[in-house]
Tab-separated table of C-alpha atoms in Angstrom:
chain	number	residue	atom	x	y	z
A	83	UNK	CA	4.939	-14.267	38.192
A	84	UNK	CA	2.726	-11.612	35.851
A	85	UNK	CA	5.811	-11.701	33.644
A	86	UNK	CA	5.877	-15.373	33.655
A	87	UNK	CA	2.103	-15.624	32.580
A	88	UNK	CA	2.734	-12.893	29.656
A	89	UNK	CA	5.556	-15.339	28.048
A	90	UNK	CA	3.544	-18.139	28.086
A	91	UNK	CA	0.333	-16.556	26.924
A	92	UNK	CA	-1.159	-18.233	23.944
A	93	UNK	CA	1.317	-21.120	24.063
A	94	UNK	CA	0.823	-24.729	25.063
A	95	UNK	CA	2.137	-24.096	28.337
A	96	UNK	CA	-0.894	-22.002	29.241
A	97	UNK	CA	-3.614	-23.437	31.312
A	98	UNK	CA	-6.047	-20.334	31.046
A	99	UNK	CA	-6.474	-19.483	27.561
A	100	UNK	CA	-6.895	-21.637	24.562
A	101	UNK	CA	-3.485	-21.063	21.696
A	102	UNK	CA	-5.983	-22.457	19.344
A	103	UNK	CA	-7.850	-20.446	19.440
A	104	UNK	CA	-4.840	-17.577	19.928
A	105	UNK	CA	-3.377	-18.582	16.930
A	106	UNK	CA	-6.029	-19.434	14.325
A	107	UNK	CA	-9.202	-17.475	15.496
A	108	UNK	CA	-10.984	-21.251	16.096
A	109	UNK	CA	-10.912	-24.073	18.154
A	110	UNK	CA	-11.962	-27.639	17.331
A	111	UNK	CA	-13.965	-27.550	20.498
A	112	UNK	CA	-15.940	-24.676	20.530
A	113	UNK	CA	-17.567	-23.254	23.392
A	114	UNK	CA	-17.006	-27.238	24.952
A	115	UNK	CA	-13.230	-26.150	25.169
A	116	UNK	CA	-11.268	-26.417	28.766
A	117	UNK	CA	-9.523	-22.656	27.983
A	118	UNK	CA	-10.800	-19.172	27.273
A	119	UNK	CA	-11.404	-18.118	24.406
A	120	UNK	CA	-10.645	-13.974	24.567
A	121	UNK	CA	-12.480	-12.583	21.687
A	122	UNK	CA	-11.044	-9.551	20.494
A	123	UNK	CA	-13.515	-6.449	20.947
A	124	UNK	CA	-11.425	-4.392	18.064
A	125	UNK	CA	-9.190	-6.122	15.529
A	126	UNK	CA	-7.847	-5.295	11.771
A	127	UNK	CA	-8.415	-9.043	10.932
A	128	UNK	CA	-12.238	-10.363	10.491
A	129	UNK	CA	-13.691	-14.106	10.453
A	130	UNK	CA	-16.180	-15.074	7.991
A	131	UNK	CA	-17.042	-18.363	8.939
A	132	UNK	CA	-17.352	-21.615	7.140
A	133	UNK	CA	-18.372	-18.762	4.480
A	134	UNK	CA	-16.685	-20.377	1.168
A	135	UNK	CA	-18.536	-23.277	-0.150
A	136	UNK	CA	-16.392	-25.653	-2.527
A	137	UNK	CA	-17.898	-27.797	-5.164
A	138	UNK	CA	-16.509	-31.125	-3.617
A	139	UNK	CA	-17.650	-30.373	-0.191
A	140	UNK	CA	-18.656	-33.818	0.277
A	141	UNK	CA	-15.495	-36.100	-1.529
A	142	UNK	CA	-12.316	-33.912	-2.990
A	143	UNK	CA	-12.055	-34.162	-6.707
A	144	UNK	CA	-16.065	-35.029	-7.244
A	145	UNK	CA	-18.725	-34.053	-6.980
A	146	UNK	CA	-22.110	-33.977	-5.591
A	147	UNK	CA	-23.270	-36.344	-7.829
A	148	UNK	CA	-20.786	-38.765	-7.683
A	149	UNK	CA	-18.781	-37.351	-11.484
A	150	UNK	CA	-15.638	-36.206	-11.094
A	151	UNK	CA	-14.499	-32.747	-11.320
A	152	UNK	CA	-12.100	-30.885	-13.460
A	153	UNK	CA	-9.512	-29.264	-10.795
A	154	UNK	CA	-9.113	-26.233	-13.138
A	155	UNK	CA	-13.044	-26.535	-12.729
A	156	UNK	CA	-12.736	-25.841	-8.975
A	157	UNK	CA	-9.891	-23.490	-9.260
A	158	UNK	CA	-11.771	-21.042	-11.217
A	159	UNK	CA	-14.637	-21.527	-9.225
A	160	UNK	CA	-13.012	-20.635	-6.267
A	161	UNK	CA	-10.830	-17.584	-7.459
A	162	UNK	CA	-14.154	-16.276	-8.626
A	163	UNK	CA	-15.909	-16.397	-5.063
A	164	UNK	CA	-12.174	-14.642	-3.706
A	165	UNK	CA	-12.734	-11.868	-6.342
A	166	UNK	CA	-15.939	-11.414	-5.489
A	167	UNK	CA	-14.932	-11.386	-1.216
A	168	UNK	CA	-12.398	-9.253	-2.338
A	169	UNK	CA	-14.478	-6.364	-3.948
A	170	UNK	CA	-16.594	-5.999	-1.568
A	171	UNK	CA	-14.509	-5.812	1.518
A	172	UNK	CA	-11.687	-3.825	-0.431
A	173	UNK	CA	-15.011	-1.031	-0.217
A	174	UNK	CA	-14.177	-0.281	3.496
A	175	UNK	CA	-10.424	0.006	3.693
A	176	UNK	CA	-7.285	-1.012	2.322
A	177	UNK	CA	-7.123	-5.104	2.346
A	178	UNK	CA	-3.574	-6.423	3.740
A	179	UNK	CA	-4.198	-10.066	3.538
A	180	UNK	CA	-7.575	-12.315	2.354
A	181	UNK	CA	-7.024	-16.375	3.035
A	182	UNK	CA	-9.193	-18.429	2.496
A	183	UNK	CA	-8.709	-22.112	4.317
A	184	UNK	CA	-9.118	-25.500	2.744
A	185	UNK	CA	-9.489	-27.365	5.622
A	186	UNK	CA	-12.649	-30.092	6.211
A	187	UNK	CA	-12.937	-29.844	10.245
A	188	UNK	CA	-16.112	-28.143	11.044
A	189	UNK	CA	-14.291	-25.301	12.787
A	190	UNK	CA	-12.153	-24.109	10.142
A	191	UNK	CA	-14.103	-25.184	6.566
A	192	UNK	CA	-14.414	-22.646	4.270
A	193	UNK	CA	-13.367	-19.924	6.587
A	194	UNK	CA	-12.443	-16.831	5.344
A	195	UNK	CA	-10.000	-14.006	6.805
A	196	UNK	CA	-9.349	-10.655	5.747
A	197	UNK	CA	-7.079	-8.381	7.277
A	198	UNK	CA	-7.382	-4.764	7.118
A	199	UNK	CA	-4.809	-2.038	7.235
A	200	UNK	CA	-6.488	-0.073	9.918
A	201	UNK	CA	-8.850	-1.501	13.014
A	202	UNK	CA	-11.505	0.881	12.140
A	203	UNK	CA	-11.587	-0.182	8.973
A	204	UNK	CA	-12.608	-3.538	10.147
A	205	UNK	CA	-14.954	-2.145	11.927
A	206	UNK	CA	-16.994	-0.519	9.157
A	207	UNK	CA	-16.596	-4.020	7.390
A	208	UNK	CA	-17.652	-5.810	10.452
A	209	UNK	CA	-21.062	-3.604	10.849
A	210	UNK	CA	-21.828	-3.091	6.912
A	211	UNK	CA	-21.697	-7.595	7.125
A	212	UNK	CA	-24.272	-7.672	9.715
A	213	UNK	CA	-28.078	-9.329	8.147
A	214	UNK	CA	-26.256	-10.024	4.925
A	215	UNK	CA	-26.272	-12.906	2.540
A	216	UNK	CA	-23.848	-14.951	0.513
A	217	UNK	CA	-25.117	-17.533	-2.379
A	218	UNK	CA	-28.581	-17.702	0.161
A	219	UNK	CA	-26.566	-18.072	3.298
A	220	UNK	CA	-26.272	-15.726	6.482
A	221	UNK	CA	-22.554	-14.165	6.702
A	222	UNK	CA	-21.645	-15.030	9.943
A	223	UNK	CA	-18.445	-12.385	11.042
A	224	UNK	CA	-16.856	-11.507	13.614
A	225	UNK	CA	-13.339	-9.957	15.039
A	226	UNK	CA	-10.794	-12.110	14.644
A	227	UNK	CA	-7.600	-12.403	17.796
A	228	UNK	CA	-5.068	-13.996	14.582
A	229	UNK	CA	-2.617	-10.978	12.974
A	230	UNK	CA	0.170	-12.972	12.310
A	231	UNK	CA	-0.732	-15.621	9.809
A	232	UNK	CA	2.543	-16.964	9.737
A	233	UNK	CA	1.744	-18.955	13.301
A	234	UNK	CA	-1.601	-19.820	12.007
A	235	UNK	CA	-0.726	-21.559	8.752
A	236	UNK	CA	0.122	-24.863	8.792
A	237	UNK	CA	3.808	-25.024	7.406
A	238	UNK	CA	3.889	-29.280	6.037
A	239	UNK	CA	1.118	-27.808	4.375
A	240	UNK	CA	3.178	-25.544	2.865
A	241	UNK	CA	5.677	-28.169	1.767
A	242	UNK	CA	2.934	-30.563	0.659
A	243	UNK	CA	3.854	-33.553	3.355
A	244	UNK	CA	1.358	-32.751	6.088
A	245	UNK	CA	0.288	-36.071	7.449
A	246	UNK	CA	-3.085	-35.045	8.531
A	247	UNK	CA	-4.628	-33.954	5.450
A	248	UNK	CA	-7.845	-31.753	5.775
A	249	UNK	CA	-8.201	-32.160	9.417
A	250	UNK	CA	-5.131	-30.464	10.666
A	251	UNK	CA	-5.914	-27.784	13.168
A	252	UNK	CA	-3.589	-25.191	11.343
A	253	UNK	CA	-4.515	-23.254	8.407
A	254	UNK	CA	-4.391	-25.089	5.074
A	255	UNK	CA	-4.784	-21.743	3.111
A	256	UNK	CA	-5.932	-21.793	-0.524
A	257	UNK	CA	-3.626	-20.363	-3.194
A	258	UNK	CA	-4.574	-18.367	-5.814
A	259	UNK	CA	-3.155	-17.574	-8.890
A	260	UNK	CA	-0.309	-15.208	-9.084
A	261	UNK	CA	-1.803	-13.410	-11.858
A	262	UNK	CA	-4.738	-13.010	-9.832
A	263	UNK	CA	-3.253	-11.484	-6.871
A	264	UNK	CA	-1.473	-9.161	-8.540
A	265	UNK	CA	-4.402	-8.181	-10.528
A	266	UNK	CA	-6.290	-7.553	-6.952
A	267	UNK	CA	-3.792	-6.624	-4.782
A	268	UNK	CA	-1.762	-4.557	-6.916
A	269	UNK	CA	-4.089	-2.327	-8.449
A	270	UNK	CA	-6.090	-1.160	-5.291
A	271	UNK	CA	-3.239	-0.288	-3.912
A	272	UNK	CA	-1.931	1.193	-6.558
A	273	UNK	CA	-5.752	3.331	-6.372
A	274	UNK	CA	-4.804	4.354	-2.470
A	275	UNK	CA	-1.653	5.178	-2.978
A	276	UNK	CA	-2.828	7.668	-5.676
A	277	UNK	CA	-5.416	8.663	-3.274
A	278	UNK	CA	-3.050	9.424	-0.135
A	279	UNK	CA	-0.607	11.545	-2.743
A	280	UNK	CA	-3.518	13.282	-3.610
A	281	UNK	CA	-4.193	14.400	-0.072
A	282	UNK	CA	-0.242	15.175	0.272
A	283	UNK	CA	1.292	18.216	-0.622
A	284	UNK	CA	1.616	18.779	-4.368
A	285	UNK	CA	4.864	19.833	-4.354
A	286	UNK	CA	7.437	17.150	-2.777
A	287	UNK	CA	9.994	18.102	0.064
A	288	UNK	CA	12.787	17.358	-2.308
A	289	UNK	CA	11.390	19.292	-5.625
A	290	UNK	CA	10.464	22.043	-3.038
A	291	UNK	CA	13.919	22.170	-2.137
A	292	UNK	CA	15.227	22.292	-5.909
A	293	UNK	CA	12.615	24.825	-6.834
A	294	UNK	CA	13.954	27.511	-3.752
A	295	UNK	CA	17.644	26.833	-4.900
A	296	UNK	CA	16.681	28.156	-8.330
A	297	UNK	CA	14.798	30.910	-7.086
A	298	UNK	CA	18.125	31.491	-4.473
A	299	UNK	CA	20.135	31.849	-7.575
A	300	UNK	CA	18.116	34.418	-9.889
A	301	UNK	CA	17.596	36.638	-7.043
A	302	UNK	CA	21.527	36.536	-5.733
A	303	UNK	CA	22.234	37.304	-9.853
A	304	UNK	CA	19.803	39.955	-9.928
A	305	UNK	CA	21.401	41.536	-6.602
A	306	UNK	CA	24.768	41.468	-8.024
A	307	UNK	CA	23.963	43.189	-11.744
A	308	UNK	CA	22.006	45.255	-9.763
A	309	UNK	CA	24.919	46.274	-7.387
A	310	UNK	CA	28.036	46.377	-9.790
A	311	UNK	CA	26.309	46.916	-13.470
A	312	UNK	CA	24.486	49.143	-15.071
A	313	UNK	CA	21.896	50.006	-12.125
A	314	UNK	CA	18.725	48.450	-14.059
A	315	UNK	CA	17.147	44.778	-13.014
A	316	UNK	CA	17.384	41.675	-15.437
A	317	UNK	CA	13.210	42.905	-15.860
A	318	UNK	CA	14.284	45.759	-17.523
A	319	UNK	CA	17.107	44.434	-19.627
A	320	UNK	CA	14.805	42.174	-21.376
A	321	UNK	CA	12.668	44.834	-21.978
A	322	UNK	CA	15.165	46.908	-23.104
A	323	UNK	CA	16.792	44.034	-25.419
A	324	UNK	CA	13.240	43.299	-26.495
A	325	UNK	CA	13.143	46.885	-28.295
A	326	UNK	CA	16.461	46.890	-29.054
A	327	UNK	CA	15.591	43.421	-31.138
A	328	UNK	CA	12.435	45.023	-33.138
A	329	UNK	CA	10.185	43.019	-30.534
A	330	UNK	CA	11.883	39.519	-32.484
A	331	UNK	CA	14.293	37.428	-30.048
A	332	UNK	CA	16.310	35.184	-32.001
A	333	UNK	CA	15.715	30.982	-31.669
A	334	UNK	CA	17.270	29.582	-29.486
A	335	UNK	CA	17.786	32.948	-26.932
A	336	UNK	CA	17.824	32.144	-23.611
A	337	UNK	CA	16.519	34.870	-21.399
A	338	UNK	CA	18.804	36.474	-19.001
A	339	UNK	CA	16.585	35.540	-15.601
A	340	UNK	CA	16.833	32.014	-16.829
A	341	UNK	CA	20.456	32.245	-16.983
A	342	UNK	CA	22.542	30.288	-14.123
A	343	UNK	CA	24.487	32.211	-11.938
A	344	UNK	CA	28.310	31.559	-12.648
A	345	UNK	CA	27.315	32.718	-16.554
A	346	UNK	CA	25.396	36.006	-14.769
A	347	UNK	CA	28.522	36.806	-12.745
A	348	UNK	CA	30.637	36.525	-15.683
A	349	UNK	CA	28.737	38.124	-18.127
A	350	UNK	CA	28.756	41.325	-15.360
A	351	UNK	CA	32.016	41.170	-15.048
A	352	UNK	CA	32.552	41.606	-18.732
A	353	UNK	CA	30.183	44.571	-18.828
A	354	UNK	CA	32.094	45.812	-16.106
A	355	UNK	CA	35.676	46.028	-17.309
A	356	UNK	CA	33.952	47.275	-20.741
A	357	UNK	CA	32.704	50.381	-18.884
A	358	UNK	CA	35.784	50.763	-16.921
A	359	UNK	CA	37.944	50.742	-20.343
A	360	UNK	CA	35.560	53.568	-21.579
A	361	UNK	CA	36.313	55.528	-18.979
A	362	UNK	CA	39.648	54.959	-19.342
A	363	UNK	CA	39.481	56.119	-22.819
A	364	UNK	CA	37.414	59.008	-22.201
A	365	UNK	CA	39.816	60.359	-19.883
């Protein structure tokens, strides 16, 4: 039975609890409605409602006034309100998603939600929002149950043939430009992933790695000169060189701790049968 009730949780099939409300954070009936509605008490997605005021509230495409508007006229004006939502929020956490819907129904007009990477996050937003203002109007936010906004948008939308225009009970999320988004979304976080590799380790696993191979190899040369040559370090042959040279190393030099190891083992070997032919020749 309990597992029963968990697979049909939030769907149609449920009695209890309103998938309205499940899905899209609202419900056309309000607190009239025959279902719960379970309002989240922690959530990385917030509701600003009916928060986004467009400039043909009253009649798409005119105005007020009765002229007609200029849609680029109502484009701009929106994408300027989403910078500005986006600004502000992006102050208490990294911002995964900001919709904004273009529905008319009173429950979902204007509504704004903004997910957040983290919960707490959310929460900070959630408490700085409380008592503030927007163009003269209260903010009115609160936790939000959606997190997938795939089930909440409203997919005919999507493919321009939904048959009940602004009144469909699914998200009709507004678009912004793409140059717009990228402008928003990729440089802040572009500015926290600079932030989180500046509370990493400055050295990375993998150039950690290279840096201890090279140090491996200089110390396993200087072991074996040490061992089979002439019983002095590579330290003290480039001081000895170094006087030997009148203090001037030709351009272009490379010094012998900087050498790799399969020219250090060769170059000892050399030195090696050199020595061995002087004894040779001294006996």
């Amino acid at each position: 039975m309990a597992e029963h009730l968990a697979s049909i949780f939030g769907t149609e099939k449920d009695r209890v609890n309103c998938p309205f409300y499940f899905k899209i954070g609202a419900c056309r009936h309000g607190d009239r409605c025959s279902r719960l509605h379970n309002r989240p008490t922690i959530s990385p997605t917030l509701l600003l409602s009916n928060m986004y005021l467009r400039p043909d509230m009253i009649t798409p495409g005119v105005d007020p006034q009765g002229q007609p508007l200029d849609p680029r006229k109502i484009q701009e004006h929106f994408e300027d309100f989403y910078e500005d939502i986006f600004e502000e929020l992006n102050k208490f956490g990294e911002i995964e998603s900001l919709n904004v819907c273009d529905n008319l129904a009173d429950h979902m007009i204007g509504n704004v939600y903004v997910q957040f990477k983290e919960e707490d996050q959310a929460g900070a937003a959630l408490q700085a929002l409380q008592g503030r203002f927007y163009s003269g109007r209260p903010i009115i936010a609160d936790f939000s149950p959606v997190t997938d906004f795939r089930e909440a948008t409203c997919r005919q939308y999507e493919e321009n043939n939904c048959n009940r225009g602004g009144y469909c009970n699914f998200m009709h999320v507004k678009l912004v430009s793409r140059g717009l988004r990228r402008k928003l979304f990729g440089r802040y976080r572009r500015s926290y992933r600079r932030g989180s590799r500046s509370r990493s380790r400055s050295i990375s696993p993998r150039h950690k790695r290279d840096h201890d191979r090279r140090d491996r190899q200089r110390d396993y040369g200087d072991r074996e000169f040490y061992r089979h040559g002439n019983g002095k370090r590579s330290s003290d042959r480039s001081s000895d060189r170094h006087e030997r040279d009148g203090g001037r190393r030709r351009h272009g030099s490379r010094s012998p701790s900087r050498d790799g190891s399969e020219e250090r083992r060769a170059r000892i070997e050399q030195w090696n049968r050199e020595r061995e032919e002087k004894q040779e020749g001294g006996a």
